[in-house]
Coordinates of C-alpha atoms in Angstrom, one line a residue:
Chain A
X62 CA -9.8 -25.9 -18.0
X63 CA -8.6 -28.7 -19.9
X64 CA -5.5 -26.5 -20.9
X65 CA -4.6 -26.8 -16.4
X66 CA -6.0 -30.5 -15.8
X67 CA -3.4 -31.5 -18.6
X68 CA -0.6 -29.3 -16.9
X69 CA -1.5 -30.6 -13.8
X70 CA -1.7 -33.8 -14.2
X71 CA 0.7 -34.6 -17.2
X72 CA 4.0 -36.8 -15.3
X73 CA 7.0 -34.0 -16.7
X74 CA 4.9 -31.1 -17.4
X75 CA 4.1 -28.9 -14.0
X76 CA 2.0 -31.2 -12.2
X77 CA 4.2 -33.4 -11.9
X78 CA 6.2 -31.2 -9.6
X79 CA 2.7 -30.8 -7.8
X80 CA 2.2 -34.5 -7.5
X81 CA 2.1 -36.2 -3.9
X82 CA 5.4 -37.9 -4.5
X83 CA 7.6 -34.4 -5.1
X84 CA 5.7 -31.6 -3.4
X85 CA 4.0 -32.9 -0.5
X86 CA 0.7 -33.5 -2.0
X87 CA -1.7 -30.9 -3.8
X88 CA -2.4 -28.3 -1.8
X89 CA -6.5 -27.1 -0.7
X90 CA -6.3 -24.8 -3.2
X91 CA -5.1 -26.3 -6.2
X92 CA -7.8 -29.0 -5.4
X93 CA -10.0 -26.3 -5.3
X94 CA -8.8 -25.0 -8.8
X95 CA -8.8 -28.7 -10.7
X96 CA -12.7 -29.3 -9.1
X97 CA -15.4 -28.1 -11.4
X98 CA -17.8 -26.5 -8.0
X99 CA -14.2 -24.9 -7.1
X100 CA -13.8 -23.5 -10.1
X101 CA -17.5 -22.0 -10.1
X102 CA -16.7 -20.5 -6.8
X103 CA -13.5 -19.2 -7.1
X104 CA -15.4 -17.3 -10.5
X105 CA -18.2 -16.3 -7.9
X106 CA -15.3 -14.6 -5.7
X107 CA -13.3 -12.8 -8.3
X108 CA -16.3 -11.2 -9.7
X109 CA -17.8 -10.1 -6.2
X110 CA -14.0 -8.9 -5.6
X111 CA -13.4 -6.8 -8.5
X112 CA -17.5 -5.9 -9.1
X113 CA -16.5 -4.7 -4.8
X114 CA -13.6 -2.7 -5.8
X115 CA -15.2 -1.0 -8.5
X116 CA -18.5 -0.4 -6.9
X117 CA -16.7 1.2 -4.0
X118 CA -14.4 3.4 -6.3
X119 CA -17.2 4.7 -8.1
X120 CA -17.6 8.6 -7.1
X121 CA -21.2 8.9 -5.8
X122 CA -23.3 6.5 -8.5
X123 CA -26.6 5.5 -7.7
X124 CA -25.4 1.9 -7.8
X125 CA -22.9 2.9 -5.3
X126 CA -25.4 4.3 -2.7
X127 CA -27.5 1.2 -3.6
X128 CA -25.5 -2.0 -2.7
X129 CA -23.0 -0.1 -0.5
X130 CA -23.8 -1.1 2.6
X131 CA -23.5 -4.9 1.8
X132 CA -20.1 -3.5 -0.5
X133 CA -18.8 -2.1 2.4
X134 CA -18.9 -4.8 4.7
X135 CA -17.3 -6.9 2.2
X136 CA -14.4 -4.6 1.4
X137 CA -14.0 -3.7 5.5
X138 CA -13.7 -7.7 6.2
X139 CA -11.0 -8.1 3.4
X140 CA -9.4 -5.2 3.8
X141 CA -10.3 -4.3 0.7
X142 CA -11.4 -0.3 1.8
X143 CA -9.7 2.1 -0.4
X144 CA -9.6 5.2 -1.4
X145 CA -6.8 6.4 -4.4
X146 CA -7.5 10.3 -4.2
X147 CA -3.9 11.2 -4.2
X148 CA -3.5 14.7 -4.7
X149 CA -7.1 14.3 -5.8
X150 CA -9.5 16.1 -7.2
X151 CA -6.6 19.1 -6.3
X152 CA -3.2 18.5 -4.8
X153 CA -3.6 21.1 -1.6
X154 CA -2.3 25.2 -1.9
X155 CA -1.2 25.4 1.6
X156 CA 2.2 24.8 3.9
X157 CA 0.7 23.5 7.1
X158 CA 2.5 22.9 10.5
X159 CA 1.8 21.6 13.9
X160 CA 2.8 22.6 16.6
X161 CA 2.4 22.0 20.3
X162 CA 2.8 24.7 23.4
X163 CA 3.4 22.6 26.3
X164 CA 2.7 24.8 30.0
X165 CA 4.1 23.2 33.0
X166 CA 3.1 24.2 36.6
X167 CA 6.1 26.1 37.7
X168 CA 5.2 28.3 34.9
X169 CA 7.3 27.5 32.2
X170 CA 6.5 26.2 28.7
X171 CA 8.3 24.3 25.7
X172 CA 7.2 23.3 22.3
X173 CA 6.7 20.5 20.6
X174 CA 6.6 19.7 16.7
X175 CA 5.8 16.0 15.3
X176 CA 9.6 14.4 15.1
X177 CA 11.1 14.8 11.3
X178 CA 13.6 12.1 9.8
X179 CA 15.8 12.9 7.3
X180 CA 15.2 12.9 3.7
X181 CA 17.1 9.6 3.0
X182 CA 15.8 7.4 5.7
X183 CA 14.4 8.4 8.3
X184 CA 11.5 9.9 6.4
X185 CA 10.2 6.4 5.6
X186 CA 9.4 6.5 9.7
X187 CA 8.1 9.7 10.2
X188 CA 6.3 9.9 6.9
X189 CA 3.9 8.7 9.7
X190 CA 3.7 11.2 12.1
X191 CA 3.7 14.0 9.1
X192 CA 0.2 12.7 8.2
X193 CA -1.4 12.3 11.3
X194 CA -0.1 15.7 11.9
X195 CA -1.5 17.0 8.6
X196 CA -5.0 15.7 9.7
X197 CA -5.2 17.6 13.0
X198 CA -5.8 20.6 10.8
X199 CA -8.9 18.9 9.1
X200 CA -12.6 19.0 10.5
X201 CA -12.9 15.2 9.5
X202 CA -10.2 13.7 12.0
X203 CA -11.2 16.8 14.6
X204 CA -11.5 13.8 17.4
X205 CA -7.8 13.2 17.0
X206 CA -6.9 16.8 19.1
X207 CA -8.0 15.4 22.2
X208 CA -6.2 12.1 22.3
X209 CA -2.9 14.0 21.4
X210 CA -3.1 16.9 23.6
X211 CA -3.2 14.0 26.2
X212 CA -0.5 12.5 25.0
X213 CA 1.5 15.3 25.0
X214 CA 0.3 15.9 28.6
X215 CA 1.1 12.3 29.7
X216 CA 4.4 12.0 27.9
X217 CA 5.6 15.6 29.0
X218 CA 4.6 15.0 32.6
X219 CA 6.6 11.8 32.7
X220 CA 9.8 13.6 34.3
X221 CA 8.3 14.7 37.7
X222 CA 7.3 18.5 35.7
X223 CA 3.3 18.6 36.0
X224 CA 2.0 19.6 32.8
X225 CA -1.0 22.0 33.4
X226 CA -1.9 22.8 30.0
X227 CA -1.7 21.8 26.2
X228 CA -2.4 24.2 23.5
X229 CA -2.4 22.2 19.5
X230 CA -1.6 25.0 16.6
X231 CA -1.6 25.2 13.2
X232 CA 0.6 27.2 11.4
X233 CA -0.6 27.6 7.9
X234 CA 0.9 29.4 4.7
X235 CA -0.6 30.1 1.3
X236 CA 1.3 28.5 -1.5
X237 CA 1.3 31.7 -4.5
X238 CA 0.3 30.1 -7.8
X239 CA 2.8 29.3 -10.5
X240 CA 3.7 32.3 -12.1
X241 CA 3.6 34.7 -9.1
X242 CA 7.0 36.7 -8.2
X243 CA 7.5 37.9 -4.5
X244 CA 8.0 36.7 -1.2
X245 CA 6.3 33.9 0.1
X246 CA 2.9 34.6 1.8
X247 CA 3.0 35.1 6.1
X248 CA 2.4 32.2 8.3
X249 CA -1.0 32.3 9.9
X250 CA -1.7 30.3 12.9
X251 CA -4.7 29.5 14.9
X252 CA -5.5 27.5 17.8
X253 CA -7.1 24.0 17.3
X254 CA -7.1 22.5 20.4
X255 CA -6.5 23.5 24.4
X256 CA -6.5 20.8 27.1
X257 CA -6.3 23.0 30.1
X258 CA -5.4 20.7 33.4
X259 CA -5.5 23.2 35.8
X260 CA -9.1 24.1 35.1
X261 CA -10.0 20.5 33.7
X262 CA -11.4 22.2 30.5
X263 CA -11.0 21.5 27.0
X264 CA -11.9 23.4 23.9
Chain B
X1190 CA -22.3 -18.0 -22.9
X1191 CA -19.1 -21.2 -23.0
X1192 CA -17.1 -18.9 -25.3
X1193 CA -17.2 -15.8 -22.7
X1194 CA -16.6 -18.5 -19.8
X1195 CA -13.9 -19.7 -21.3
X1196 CA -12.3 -16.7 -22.3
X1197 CA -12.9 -15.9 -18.3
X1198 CA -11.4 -18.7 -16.9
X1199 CA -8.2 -18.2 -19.7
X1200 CA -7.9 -15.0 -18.0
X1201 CA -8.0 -16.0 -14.5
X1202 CA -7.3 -19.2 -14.6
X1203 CA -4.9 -20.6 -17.1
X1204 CA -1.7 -21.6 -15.8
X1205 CA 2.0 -19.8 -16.1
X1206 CA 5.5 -20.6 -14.3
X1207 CA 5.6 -19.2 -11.1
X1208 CA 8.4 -17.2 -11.7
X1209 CA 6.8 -14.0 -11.3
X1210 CA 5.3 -14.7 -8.2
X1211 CA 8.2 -15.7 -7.1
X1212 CA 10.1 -12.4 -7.5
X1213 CA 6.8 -10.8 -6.3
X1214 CA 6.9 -13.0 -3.3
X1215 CA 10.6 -12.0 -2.1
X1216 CA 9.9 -8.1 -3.0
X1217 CA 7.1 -8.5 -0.9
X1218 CA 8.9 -9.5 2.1
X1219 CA 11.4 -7.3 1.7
X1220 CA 9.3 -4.4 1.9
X1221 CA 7.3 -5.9 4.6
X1222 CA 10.8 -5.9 6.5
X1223 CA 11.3 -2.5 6.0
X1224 CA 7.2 -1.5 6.8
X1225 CA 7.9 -3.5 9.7
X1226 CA 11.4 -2.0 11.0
X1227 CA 10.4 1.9 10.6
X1228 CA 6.8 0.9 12.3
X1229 CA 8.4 -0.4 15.5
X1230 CA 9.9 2.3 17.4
X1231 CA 6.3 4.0 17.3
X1232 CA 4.3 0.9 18.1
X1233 CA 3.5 2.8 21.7
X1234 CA 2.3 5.9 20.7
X1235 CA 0.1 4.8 17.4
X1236 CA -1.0 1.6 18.6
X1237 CA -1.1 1.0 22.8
X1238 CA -3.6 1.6 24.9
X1239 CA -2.1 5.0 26.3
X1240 CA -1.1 6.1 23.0
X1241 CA -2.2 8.5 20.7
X1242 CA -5.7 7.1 19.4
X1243 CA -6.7 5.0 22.8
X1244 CA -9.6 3.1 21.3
X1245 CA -9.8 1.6 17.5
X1246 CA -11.8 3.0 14.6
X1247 CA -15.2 1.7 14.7
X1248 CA -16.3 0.8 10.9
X1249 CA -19.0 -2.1 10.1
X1250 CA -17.5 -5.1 9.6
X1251 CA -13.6 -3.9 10.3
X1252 CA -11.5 -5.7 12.6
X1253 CA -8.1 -5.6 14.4
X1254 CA -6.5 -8.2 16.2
X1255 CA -5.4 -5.0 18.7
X1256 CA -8.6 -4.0 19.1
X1257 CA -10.2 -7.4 19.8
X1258 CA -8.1 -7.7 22.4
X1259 CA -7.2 -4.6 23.6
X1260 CA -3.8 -5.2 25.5
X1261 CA 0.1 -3.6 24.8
X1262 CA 0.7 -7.1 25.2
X1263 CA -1.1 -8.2 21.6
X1264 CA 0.7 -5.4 19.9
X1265 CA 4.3 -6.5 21.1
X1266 CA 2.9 -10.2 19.8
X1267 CA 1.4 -9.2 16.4
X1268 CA 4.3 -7.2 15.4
X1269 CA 6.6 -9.8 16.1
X1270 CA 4.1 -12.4 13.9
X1271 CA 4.5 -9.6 11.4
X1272 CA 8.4 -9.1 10.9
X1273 CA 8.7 -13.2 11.1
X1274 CA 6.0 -13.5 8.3
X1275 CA 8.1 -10.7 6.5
X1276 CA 11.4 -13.0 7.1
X1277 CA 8.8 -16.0 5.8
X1278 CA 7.8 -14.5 2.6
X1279 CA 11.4 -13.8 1.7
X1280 CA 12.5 -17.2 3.0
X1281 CA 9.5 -18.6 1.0
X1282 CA 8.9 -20.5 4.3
X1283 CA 5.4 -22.0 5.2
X1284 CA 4.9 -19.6 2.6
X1285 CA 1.3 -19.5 2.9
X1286 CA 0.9 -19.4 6.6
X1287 CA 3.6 -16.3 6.2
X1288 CA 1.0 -14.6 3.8
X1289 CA -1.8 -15.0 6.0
X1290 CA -0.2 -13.8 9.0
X1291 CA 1.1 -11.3 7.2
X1292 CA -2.3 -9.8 5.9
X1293 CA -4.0 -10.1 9.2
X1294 CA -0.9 -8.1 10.9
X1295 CA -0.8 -5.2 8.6
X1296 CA -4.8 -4.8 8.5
X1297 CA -4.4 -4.7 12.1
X1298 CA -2.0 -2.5 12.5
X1299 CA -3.9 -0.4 10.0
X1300 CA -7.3 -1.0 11.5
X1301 CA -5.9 0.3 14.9
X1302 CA -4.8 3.5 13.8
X1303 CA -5.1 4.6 10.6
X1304 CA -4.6 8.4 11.2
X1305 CA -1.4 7.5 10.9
X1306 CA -1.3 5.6 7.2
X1307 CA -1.7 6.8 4.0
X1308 CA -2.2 5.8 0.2
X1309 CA 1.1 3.7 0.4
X1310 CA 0.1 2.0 3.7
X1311 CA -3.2 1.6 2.1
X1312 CA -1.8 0.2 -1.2
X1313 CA 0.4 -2.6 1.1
X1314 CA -2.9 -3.6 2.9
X1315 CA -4.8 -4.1 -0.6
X1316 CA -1.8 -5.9 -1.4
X1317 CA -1.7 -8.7 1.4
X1318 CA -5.2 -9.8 0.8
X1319 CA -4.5 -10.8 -3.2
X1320 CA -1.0 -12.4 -1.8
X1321 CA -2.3 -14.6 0.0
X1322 CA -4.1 -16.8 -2.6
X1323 CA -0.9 -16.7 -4.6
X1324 CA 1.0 -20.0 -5.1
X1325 CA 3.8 -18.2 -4.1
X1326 CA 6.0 -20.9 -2.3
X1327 CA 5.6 -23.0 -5.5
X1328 CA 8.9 -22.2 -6.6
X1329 CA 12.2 -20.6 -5.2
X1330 CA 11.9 -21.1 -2.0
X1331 CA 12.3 -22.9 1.2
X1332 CA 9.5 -24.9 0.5
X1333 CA 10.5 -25.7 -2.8
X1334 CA 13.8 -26.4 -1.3
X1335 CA 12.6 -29.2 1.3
X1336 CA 10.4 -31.1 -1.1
X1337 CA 12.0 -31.3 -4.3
X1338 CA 15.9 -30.0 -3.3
X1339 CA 16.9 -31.7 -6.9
X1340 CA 14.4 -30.2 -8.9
X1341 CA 14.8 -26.5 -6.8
X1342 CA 14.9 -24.6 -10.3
X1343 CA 12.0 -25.6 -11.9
X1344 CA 9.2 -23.2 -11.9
X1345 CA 5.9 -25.6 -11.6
X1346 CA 2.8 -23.9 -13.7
X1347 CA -0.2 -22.8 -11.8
X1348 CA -2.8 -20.5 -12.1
X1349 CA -1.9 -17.8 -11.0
X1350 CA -5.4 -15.2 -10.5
X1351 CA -4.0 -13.4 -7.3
X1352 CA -1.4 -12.0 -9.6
X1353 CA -4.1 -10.9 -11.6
X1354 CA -5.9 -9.8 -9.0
X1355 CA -3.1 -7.6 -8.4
X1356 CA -2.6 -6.4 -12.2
X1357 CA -6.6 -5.5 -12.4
X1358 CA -6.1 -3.2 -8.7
X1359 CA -3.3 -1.3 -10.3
X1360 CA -4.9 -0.6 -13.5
X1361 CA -8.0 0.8 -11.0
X1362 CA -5.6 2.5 -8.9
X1363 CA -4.6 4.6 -11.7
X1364 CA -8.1 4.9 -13.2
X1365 CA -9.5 6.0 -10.0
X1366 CA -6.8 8.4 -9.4
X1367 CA -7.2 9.9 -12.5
X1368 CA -10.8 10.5 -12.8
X1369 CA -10.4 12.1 -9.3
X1370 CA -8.0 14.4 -10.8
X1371 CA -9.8 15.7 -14.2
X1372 CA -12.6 16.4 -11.8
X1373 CA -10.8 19.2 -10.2
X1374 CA -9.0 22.5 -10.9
X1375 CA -6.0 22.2 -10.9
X1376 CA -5.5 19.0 -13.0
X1377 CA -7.1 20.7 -15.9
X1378 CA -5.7 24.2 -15.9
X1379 CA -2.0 22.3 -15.8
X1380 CA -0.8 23.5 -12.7
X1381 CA -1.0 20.8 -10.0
X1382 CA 2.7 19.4 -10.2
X1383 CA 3.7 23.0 -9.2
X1384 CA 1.9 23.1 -6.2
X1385 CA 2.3 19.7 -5.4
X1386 CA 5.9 19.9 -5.2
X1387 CA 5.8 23.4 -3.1
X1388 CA 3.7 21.4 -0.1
X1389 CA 6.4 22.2 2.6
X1390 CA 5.9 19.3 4.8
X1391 CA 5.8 17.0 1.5
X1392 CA 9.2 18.1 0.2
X1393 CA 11.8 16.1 -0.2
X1394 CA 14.1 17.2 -2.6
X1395 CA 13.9 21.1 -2.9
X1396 CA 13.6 21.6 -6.3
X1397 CA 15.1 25.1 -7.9
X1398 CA 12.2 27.5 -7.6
X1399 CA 12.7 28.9 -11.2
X1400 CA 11.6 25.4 -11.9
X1401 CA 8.6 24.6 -9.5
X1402 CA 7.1 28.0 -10.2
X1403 CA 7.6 28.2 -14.1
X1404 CA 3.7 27.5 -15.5
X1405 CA 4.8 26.1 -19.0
X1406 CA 7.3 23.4 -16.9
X1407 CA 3.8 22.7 -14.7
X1408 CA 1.6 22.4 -17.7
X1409 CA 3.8 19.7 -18.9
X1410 CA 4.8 18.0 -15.9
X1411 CA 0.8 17.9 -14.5
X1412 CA -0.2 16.5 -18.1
X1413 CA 2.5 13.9 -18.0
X1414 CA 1.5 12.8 -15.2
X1415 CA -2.2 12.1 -16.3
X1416 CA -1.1 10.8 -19.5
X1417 CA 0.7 8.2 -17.9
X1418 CA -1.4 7.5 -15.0
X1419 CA -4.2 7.4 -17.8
X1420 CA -2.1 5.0 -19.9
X1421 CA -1.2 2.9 -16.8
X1422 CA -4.9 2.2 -15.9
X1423 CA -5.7 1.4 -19.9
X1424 CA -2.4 0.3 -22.2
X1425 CA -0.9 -1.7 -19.6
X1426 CA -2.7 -4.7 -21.1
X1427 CA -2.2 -3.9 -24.3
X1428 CA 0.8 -6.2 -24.9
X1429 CA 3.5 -4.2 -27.0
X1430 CA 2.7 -0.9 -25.5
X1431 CA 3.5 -2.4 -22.2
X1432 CA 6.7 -2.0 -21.5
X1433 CA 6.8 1.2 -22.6
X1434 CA 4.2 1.8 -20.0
X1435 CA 5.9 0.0 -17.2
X1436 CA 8.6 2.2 -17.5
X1437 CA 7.2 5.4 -18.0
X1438 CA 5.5 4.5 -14.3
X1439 CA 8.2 3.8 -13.1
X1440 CA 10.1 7.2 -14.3
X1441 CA 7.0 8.9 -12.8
X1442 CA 7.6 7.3 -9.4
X1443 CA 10.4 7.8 -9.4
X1444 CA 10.5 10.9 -10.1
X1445 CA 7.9 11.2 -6.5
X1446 CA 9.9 9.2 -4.7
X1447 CA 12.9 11.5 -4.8
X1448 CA 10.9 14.9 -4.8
X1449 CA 8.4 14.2 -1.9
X1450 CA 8.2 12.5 1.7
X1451 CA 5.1 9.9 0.3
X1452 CA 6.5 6.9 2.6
X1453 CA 6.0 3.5 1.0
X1454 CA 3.7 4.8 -1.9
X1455 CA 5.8 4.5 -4.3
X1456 CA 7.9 1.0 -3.3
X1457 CA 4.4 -0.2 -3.0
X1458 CA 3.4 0.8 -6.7
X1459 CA 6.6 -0.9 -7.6
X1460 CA 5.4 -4.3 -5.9
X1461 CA 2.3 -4.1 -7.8
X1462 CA 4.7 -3.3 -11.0
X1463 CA 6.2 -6.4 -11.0
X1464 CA 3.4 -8.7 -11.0
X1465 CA 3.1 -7.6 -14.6
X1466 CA 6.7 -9.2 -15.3
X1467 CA 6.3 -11.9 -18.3
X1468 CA 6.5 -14.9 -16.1
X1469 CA 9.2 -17.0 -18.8
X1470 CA 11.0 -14.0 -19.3
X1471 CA 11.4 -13.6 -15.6
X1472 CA 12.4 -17.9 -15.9
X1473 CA 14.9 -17.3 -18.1
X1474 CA 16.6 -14.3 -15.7
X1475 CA 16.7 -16.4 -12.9
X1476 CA 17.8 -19.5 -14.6
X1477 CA 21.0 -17.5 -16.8
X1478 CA 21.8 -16.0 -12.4
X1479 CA 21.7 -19.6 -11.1
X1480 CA 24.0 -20.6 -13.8
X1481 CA 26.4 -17.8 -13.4
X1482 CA 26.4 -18.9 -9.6
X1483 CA 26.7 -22.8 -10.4
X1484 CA 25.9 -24.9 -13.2
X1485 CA 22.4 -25.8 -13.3
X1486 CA 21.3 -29.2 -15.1
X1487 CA 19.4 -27.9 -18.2
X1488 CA 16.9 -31.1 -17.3
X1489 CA 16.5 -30.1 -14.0
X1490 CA 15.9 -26.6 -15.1
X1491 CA 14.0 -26.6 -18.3
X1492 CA 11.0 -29.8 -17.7
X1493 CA 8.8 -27.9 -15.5
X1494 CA 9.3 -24.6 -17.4

């Protein structure tokens, strides 16, 4: 404390460069810093931040479940939220792809795959598309299908072609474990979505 | 009780050149830029109205400028407030307005859509918050520039706790991450770098299977990688050991970056890197590049320091 009111404030040392004269005046914050309530608060709010960030982090603790809801209010308002499970608690042991089938009404069909950069640039655009495409194949983002296949129906019929139906795949391949010779597993695929226009059904 | 209170407020609270938060500033913005430029040609399917997730993500307390709103029209608005904060924080102008709008654009952005963000995207979003209580126009900037031109290379000392902010949320990155990992399988038996860098849609650089198959090359890759995610959360503030650490994460994201599509993840983890930069250190580089450029009055350099 006394170590910063001395920088502050000594003419030469760094507050001089913070005085009204050089800098335009201190700012709310550093006002904040040199009072003695400002400082008390600014302690409250870095220990309810970091006490947030841990609480939250904390793998199913009782304390977790306990103060969580006001936690989680806190760390949605900041932005805070977070989650660092990468490759967490095991990196995954399949290939997945999606792909879309695309039916038009004059009865032909295309497909559709989420668009691919290349490795030097490009990836750091479609990086994006990769994991929104990854999640279709999850239960937890299930609600996702829907809005695509609609897309997909929307952006597809843009050229005068009616689309008539949607159909979302996954194409999913085993990855062997280290140490295994051979050829790589099949590709399996199943359906995970169908938008069907014609009939106005979805499943 | 005043000894642990003043050890806290040492901690947080004692005052360093702004050097560091300087460089951490420009980094910053740079990376913002480049966020920024690979987001907007998708800003109409991930983010408007008739777009791939047509309402926003309903969480208590979250918010999103594009949902509040709810128009294409916001979107176009708050990605141009975004790239002209990013151009701010590199600029160092209005500094602090540039930080602000900067956090409340990427959370948006985010807080619209974020099937279509990951741990990178998260990390930048983390990120903005701290950033914005840094004094990070204080020094080489714009700001700097139009109220004290003659005194441009001093670096003023202020206390600087978003940068710590931002040292403690690495060091729990890392310690989260790895008590995730020693929870599971494949962590422990040593074989989780081979299959992570066999995830087809994740490679980047195809890596000679002899190599990504071979279990002894896994066992020590995987326990590398813990080691030094381990060390990251824990040595990094032990002093001497941390350079050694800085660069041993650094060598491990690098080593991610060039093997697998991750986005920003690892750029990001680099931004949080270098808020752990010894703030004179850091003085003395930028001081000995000004000089090489154009002399630079040792008075006008050194008083501040």
């Amino acid at each position: 404390m006394a170590r910063e009111a001395e920088t502050l404030d000594k003419p030469g040392t760094a507050g001089a460069s913070a005085a009204p004269h050089s800098t335009g005046g201190h700012s709310p914050q550093e006002r904040l810093e040199a009072s003695a309530g400002g400082r008390w608060l600014l302690r409250a709010f870095l220990a309810l931040t970091v006490t947030a960030v841990v609480v939250w982090n904390f793998p199913g603790s009782g304390i977790r479940t306990g103060v969580l809801p006001v936690v989680d209010r806190y760390m949605n308002a900041t932005g805070l939220a977070q989650n660092w499970k990468v490759f967490a608690p095991d990196p995954t042991d399949t290939t997945s792809e999606l792909v879309a089938r695309i039916e038009y009404a004059d009865g032909t069909w295309e497909q559709w795959r989420p668009p691919r950069g290349s490795d030097l640039v490009g990836e750091y655009r479609t990086y994006r598309w990769a994991i929104f495409a990854d999640r279709q194949h999850g239960e937890v983002w299930r609600s996702l299908r829907e809005p695509l296949a609609r897309w997909l129906a929307r952006t597809h019929g843009e050229g005068g072609r009616r689309v008539v139906k949607v159909e979302l795949i996954s194409r999913r391949r085993p990855t062997p474990p280290p140490g295994t010779d051979g050829p790589p597993p099949p590709w399996e695929q199943s359906t995970l979505f169908i938008l069907d226009l014609s009939s106005g059904t979805r499943r | 009780m005043k000894r642990l209170l003043a050890t806290w407020d040492d901690f947080w609270l004692a005052p360093e050149p702004t050097s560091t938060v300087a460089v951490v500033r420009v980094a910053y913005g740079v990376l913002l830029l480049a966020w920024a430029a690979t987001l907007g040609p998708d800003l109409s399917p991930f983010f408007s109205t008739s777009g791939l997730l047509p309402g926003g993500h309903d969480l208590p307390w979250s918010w999103s400028l594009l949902d509040a709103v709810g128009s294409d029209v916001v979107t176009t608005v708050v990605y141009g407030l975004l790239v002209a904060a990013a151009v701010g924080l590199v600029l160092g102008y209005r500094t602090r307005l540039a930080a602000v709008v900067a956090f409340v654009a990427v959370v948006s952005f985010y807080r619209r859509n974020p099937a279509v963000f990951q741990s990178g995207d998260q990390a930048l979003r983390v990120f903005s918050f701290y950033f914005m209580f840094a004094p990070a126009g204080v020094a080489l900037s714009l700001d700097r520039w139009r109220r004290a031109r003659d005194r441009f290379w001093q670096f003023p000392e202020r206390p600087v706790w978003a940068l710590r902010l931002i040292q403690v949320q690495l060091s729990l990155i890392y310690l989260f991450t790895v008590w995730g990992k020693v929870r599971g399988t494949r962590w422990n038996d040593g074989t989780a770098v081979s299959y992570s860098l066999r995830i087809g849609e994740l490679v980047r650089l195809e890596l000679p299977a002899w190599l990504t198959t071979s279990v002894a090359v896994s066992n020590v890759a995987t326990y590398t990688a813990l080691a030094i995610e381990f060390a990251m959360a824990v040595f990094v503030w032990n002093r001497r050991a941390r350079p050694w650490v800085l660069t041993a994460g650094v060598l491990l994201h690098l080593f991610i970056e060039v093997t697998l599509r991750v986005g920003f993840f690892s750029l990001t983890m680099f931004l949080y890197y270098l808020a752990w930069l010894d703030p004179q250190k850091v003085r003395s580089w930028l001081l000995a590049l000004a000089r090489r450029r154009r002399p630079v009055p040792l008075e006008a350099a050194a008083v501040e320091g």
